Tab-separated table of C-alpha atoms and ligand atoms in Angstrom:
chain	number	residue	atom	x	y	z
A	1	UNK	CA	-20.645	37.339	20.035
A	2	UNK	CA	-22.032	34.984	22.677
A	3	UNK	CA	-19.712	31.976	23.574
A	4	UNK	CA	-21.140	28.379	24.856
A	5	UNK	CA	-19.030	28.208	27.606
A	6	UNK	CA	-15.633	29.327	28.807
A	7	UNK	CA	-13.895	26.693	26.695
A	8	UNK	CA	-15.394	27.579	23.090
A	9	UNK	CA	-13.617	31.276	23.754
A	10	UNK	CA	-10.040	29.383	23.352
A	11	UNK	CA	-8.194	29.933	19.854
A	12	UNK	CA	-9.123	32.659	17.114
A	13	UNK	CA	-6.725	34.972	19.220
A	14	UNK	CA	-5.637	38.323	17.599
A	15	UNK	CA	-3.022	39.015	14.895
A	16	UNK	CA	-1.870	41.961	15.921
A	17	UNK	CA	0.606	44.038	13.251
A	18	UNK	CA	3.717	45.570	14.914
A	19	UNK	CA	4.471	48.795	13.340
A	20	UNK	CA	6.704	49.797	15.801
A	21	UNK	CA	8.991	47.522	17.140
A	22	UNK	CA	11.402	47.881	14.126
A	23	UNK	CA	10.549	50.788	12.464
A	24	UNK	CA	13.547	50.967	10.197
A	25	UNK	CA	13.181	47.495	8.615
A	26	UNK	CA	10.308	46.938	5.723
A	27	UNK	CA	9.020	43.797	6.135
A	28	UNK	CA	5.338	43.185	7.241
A	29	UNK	CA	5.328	42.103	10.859
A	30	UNK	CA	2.758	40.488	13.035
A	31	UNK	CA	2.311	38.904	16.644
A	32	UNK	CA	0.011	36.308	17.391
A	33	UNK	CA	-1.336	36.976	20.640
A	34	UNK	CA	-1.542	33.815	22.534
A	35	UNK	CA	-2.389	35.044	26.116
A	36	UNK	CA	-5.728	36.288	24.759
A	37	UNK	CA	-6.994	32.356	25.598
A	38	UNK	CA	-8.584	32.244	28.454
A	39	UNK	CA	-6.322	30.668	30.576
A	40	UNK	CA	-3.753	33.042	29.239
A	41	UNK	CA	-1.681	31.069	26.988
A	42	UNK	CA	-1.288	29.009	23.800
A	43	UNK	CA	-1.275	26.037	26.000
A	44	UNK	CA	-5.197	25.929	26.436
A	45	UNK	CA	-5.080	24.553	23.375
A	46	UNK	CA	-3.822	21.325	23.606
A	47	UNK	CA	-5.118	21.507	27.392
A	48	UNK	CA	-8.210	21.491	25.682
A	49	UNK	CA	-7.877	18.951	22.311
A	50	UNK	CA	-5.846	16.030	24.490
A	51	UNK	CA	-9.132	16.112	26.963
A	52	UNK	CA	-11.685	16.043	23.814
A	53	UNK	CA	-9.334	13.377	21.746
A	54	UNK	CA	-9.169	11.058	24.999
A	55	UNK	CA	-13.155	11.837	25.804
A	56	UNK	CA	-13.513	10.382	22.771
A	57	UNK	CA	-11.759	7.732	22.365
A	58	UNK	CA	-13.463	6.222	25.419
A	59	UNK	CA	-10.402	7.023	27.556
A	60	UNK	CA	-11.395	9.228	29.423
A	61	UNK	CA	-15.046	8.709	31.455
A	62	UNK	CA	-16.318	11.199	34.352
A	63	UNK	CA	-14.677	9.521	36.871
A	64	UNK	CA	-11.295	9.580	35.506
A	65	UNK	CA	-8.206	11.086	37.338
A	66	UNK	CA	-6.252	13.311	35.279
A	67	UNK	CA	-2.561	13.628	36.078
A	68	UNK	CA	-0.290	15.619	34.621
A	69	UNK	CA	3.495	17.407	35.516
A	70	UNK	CA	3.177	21.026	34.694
A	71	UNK	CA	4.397	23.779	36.792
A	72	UNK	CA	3.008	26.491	34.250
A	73	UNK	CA	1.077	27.573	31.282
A	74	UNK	CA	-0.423	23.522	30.195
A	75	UNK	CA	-1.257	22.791	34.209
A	76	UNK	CA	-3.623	26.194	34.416
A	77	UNK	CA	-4.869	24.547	30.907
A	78	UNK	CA	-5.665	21.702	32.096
A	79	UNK	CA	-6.973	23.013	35.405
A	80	UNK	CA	-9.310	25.619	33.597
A	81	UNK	CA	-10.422	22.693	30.904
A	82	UNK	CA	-10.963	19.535	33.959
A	83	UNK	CA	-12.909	22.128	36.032
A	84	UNK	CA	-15.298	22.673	32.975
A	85	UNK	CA	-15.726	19.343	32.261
A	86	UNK	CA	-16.298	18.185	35.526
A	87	UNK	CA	-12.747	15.845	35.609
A	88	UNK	CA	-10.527	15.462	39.279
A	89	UNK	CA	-7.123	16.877	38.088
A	90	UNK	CA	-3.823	16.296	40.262
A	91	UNK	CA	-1.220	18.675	39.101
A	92	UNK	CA	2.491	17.387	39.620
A	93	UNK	CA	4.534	20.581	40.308
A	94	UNK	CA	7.795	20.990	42.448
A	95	UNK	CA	9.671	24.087	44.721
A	96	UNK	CA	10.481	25.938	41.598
A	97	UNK	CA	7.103	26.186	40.669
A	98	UNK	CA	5.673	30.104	41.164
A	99	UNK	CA	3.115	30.936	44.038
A	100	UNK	CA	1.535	32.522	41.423
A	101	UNK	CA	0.320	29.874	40.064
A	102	UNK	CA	-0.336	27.504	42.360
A	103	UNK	CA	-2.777	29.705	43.634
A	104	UNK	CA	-3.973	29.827	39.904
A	105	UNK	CA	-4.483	26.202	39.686
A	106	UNK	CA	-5.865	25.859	42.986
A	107	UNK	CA	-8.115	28.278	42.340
A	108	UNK	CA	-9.339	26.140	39.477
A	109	UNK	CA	-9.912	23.314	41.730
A	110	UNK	CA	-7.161	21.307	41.026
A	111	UNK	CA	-5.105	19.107	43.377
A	112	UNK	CA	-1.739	20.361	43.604
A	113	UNK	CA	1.508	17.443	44.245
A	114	UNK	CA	4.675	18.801	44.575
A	115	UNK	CA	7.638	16.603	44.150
A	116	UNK	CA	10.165	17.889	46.575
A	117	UNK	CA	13.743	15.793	45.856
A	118	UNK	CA	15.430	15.657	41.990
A	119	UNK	CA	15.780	12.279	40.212
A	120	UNK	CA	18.654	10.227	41.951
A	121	UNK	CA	19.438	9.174	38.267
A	122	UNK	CA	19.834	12.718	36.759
A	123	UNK	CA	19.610	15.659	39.503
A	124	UNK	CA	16.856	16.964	37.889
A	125	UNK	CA	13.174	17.649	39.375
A	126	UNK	CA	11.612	17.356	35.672
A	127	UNK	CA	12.331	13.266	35.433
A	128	UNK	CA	11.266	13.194	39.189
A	129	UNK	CA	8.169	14.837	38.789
A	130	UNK	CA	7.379	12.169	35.933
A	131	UNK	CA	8.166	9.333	37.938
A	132	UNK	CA	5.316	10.749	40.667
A	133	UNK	CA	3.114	11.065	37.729
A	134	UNK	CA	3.529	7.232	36.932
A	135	UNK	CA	3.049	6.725	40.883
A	136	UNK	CA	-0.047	8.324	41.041
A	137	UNK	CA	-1.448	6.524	37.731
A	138	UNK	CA	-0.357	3.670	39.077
A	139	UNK	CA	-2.286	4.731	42.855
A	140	UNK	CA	-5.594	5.278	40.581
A	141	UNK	CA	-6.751	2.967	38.318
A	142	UNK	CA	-9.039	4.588	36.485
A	143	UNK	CA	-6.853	7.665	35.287
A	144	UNK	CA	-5.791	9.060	32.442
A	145	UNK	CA	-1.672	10.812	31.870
A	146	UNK	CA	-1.594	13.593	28.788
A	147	UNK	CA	1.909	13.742	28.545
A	148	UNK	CA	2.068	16.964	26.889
A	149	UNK	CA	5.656	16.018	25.434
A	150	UNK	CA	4.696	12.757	23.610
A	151	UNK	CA	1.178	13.181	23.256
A	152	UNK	CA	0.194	13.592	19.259
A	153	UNK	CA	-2.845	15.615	20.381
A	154	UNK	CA	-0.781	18.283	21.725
A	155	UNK	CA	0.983	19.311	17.762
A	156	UNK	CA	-2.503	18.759	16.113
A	157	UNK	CA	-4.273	21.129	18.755
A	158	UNK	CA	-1.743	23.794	16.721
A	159	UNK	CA	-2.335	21.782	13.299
A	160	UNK	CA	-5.936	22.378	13.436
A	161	UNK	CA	-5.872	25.819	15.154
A	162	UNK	CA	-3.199	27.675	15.851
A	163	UNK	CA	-1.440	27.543	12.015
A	164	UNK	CA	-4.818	27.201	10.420
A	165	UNK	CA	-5.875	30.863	12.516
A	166	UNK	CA	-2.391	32.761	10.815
A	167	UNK	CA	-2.699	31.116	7.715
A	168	UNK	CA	-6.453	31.949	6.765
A	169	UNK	CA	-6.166	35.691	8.203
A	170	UNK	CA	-3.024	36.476	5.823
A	171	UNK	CA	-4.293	34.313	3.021
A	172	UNK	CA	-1.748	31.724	3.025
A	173	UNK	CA	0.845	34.657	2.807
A	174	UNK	CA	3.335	33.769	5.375
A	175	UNK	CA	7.084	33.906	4.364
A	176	UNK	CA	8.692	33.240	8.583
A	177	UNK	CA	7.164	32.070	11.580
A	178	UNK	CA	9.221	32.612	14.584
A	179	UNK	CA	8.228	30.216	17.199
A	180	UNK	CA	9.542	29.261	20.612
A	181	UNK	CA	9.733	25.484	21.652
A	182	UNK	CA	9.424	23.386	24.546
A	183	UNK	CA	6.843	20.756	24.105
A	184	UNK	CA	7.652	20.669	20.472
A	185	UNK	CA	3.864	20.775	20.540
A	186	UNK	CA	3.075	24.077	18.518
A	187	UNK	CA	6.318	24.195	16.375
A	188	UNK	CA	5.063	20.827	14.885
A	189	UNK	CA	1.579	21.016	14.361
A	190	UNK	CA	2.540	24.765	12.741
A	191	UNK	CA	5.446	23.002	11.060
A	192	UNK	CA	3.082	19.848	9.409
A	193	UNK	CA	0.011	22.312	8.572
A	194	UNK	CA	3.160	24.249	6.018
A	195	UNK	CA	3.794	20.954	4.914
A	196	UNK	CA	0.112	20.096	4.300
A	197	UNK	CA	-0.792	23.313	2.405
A	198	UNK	CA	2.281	24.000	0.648
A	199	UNK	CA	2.584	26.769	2.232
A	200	UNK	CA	6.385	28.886	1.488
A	201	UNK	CA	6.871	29.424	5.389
A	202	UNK	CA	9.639	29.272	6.623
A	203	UNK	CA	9.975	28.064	10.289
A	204	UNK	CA	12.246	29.627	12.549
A	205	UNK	CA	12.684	27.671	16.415
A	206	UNK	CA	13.653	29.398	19.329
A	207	UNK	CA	14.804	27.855	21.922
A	208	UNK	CA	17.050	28.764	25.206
A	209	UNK	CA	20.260	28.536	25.719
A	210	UNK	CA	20.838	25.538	27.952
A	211	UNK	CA	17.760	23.533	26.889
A	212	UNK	CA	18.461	20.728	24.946
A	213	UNK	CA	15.593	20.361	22.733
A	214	UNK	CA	18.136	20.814	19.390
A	215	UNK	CA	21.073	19.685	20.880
A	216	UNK	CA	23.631	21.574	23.248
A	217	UNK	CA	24.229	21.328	26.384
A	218	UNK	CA	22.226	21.608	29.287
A	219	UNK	CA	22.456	24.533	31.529
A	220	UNK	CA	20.428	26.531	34.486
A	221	UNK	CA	18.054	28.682	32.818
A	222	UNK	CA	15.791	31.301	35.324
A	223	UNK	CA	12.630	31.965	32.559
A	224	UNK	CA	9.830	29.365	32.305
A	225	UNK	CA	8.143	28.163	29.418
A	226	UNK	CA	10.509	27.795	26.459
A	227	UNK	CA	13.215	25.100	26.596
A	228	UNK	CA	13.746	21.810	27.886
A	229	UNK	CA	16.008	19.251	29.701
A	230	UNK	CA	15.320	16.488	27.307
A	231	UNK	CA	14.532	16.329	23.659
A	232	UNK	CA	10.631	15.689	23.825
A	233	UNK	CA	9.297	13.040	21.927
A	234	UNK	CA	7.033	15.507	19.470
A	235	UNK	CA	10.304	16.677	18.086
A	236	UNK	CA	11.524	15.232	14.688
A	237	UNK	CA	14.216	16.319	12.668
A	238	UNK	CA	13.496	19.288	10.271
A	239	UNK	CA	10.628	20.807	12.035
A	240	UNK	CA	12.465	24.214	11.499
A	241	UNK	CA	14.900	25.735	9.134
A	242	UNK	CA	17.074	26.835	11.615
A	243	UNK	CA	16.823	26.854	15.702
A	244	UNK	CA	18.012	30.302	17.066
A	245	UNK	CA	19.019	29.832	21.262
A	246	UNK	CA	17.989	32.574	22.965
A	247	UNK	CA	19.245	33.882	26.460
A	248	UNK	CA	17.221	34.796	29.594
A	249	UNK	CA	18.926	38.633	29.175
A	250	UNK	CA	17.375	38.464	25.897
A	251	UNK	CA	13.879	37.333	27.201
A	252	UNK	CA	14.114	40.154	29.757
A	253	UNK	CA	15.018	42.950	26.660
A	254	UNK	CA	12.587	41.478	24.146
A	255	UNK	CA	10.354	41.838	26.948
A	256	UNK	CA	10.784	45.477	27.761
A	257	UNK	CA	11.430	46.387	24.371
A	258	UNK	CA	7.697	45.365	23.634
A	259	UNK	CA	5.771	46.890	26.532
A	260	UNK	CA	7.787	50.357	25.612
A	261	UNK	CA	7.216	50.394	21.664
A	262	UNK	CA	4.390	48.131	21.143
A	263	UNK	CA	2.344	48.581	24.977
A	264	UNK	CA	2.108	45.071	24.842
A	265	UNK	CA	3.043	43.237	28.149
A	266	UNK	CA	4.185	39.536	27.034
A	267	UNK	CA	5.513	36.347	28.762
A	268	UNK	CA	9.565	35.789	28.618
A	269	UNK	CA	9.625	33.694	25.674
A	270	UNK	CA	7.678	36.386	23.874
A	271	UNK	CA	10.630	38.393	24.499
A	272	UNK	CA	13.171	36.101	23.750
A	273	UNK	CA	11.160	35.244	20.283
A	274	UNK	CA	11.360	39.102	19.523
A	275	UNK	CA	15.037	39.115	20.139
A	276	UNK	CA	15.453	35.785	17.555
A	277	UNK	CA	13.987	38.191	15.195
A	278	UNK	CA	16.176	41.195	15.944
A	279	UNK	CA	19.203	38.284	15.832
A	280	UNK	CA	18.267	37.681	12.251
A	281	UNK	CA	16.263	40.546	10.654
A	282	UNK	CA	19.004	41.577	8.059
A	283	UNK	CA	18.431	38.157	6.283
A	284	UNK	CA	14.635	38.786	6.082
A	285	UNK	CA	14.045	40.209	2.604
A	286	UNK	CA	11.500	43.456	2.242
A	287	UNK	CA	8.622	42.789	1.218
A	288	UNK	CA	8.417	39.432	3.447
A	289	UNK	CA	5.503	38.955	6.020
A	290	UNK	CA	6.758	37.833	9.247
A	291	UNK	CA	4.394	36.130	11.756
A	292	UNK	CA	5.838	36.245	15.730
A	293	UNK	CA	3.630	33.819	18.193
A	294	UNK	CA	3.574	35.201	21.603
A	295	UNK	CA	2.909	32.879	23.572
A	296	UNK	CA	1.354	33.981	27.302
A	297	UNK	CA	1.043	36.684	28.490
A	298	UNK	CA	3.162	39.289	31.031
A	299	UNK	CA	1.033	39.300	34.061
A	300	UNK	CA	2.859	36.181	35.788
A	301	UNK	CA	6.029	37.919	35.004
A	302	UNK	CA	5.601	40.390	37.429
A	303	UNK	CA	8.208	39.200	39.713
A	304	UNK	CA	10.842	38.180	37.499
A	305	UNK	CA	11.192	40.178	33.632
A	306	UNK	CA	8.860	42.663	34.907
A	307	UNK	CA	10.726	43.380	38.494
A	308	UNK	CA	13.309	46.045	38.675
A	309	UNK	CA	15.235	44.198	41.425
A	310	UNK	CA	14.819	40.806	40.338
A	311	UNK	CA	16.309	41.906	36.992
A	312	UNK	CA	19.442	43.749	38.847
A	313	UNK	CA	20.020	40.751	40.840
A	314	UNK	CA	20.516	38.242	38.269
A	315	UNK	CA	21.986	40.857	35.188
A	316	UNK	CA	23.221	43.529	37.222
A	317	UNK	CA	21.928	47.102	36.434
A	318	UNK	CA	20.329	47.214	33.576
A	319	UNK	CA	18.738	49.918	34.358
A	320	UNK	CA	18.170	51.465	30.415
A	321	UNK	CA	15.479	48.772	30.636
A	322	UNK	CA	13.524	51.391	32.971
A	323	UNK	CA	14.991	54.608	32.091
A	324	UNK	CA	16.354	54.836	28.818
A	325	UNK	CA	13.429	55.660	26.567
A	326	UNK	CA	15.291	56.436	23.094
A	327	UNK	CA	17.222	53.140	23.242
A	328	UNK	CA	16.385	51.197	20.255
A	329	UNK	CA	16.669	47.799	19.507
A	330	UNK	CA	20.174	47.106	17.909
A	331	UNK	CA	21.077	44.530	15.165
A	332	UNK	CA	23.841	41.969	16.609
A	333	UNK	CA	25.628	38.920	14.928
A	334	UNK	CA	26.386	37.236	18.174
A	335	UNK	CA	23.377	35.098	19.147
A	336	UNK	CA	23.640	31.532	19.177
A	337	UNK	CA	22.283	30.155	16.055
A	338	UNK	CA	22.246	26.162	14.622
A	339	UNK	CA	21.511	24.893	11.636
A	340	UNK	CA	20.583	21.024	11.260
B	401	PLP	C1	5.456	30.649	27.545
B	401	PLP	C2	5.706	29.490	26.640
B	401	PLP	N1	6.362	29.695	25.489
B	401	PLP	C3	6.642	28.685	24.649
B	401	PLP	C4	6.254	27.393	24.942
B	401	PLP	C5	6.599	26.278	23.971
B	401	PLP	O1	5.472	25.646	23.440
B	401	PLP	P1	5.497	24.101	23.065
B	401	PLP	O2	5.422	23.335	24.360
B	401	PLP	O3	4.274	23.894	22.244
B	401	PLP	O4	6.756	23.800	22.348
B	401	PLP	C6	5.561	27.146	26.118
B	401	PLP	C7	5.153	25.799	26.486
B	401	PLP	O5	4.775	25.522	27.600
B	401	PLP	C8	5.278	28.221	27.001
B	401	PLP	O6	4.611	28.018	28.150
């Protein structure tokens, strides 16, 4: 199939079935394989539908500066999308932010601002680097802010795509989605398309333990990409039957577990979404069909989940991770669940 353009290969990722995973339970179980975009996560999609609702709408022109805080999967979005379409982007990033991808987004062309002190207000870098974001709109007049956490464009980029993509390939026949959250962005637009199509899905969130997305309180967490330090303003109230908080142990396991049944090498809140599963598998009925969205992939993991030592320094040896090949996922009570 020939593709106009880098941009037009973004969505229709695979559904992949996982036969392996949990072999003992019945249901029907599939991963959608987000890292298969071509900036290697779900996030080129609303990288990609804020730019074309904004273009638009007249709000965005070729001259306009595009300015967003992202220290991960939307910024390399956004970088991949702006150098496409021609657009300066200045990327708002601080210290935590990998190497990895800096060099990704710089590679991309994009302008790289890192924000070096936490907000006075509420020792935190993420209100900080939004207050440099308002700076530099304010700096350049003639610039645009997506503000992946407020911005409407970022739940309908999964409304029209990402949903409507699982729903057509299984025929409408989806009984859970299991879902991680940050943004709020994909969990909604999946969320409204259900509501929409009266569809019977049932929406399960996962989110970390210490983000504060669906309440809690707010705590250090080491894995990128799921989780938050303030509620976003895409969340509402009933999104999801039930949020399941995952923790970064579980990432790391979920994570392992899949590269040794399933060969697939996934991003930490892949992991941690596998392990929500595991959490709650002996209340899935069957006969259900279960749809798991993956969400990047596990290359820029390679010095954390995927990293013997970086594992042993922050869990201690757990070293079955590596060398235990017959250990097999276990059903346990004990994760954090919430029901609202
Ligand atoms: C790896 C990963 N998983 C999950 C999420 C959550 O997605 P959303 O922001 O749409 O809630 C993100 C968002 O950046 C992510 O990068």
């Amino acid at each position: 199939m020939i593709h106009e353009g880098i941009l037009s290969t973004i969505g229709n990722t695979p559904l992949i079935r996982l036969n392996r995973v949990f072999r003992e339970s019945r249901f029907r179980l599939f991963a959608k394989l987000e890292g298969f975009n071509p900036g290697g996560s779900a996030k080129d999609r609303p990288a990609l539908n804020i730019l074309e609702e904004a273009i638009e709408a007249g709000v965005i022109r070729s001259e306009t500066v595009i300015v967003e805080s992202s220290s991960g999967n939307l910024g390399i979005g956004l970088a991949q999308a702006c150098r496409y379409l021609g657009l300066r982007f200045i990327c708002v990033v601080d210290p935590r932010t990998t190497q990895q991808n800096i060099r990704i987004l710089k590679a991309y062309g994009a302008e790289i601002d890192v924000v070096s002190e936490f907000d006075v207000k509420d020792g935190e870098f993420l209100q900080a680097r939004i207050n440099r974001v308002k700076t530099l709109l304010r700096a350049n007049r003639d610039s645009f802010w997506p503000n992946q956490y407020a911005n409407l464009a970022n739940a309908a980029a999964h409304y029209k795509t990402t949903m409507r993509e699982i729903a057509v390939y299984l025929n409408g026949n989806v009984d859970y989605l299991f879902c991680a959250t940050s943004t709020c962005g994909t969990i909604r637009g999946c969320a409204e398309y259900v509501r929409d199509y009266n569809l019977k899905t049932k929406i399960f969130a996962v989110d970390a333990v210490g983000s504060v997305i669906f309440g809690g309180q707010r705590a250090k967490r080491l894995i990128p990409g799921h989780g938050a330090a303030r509620r976003p303003e895409l969340y509402l109230p009933g999104l999801a039957e039930e949020c399941l908080h995952v923790t970064d142990l579980d990432c790391v396991v979920g994570c392992h577990q899949l590269v040794r049944s399933e060969a697939l090498l996934v991003g930490g809140s892949s992991g941690g979404v596998l392990m929500a599963l595991n959490y709650s598998r002996h209340r899935i009925p069957p006969d259900a069909t279960v749809v798991l969205i993956f969400h990047d992939r596990g290359e820029r993991y390679l010095d954390t989940i995927y990293s013997e030592s970086w594992v042993k320094e922050h869990f201690g040896a757990v070293s079955s991770l590596w060398h235990d090949e017959a250990r097999d996922l276990k059903e346990e009570e004990e994760c954090v669940t919430m029901t609202y």
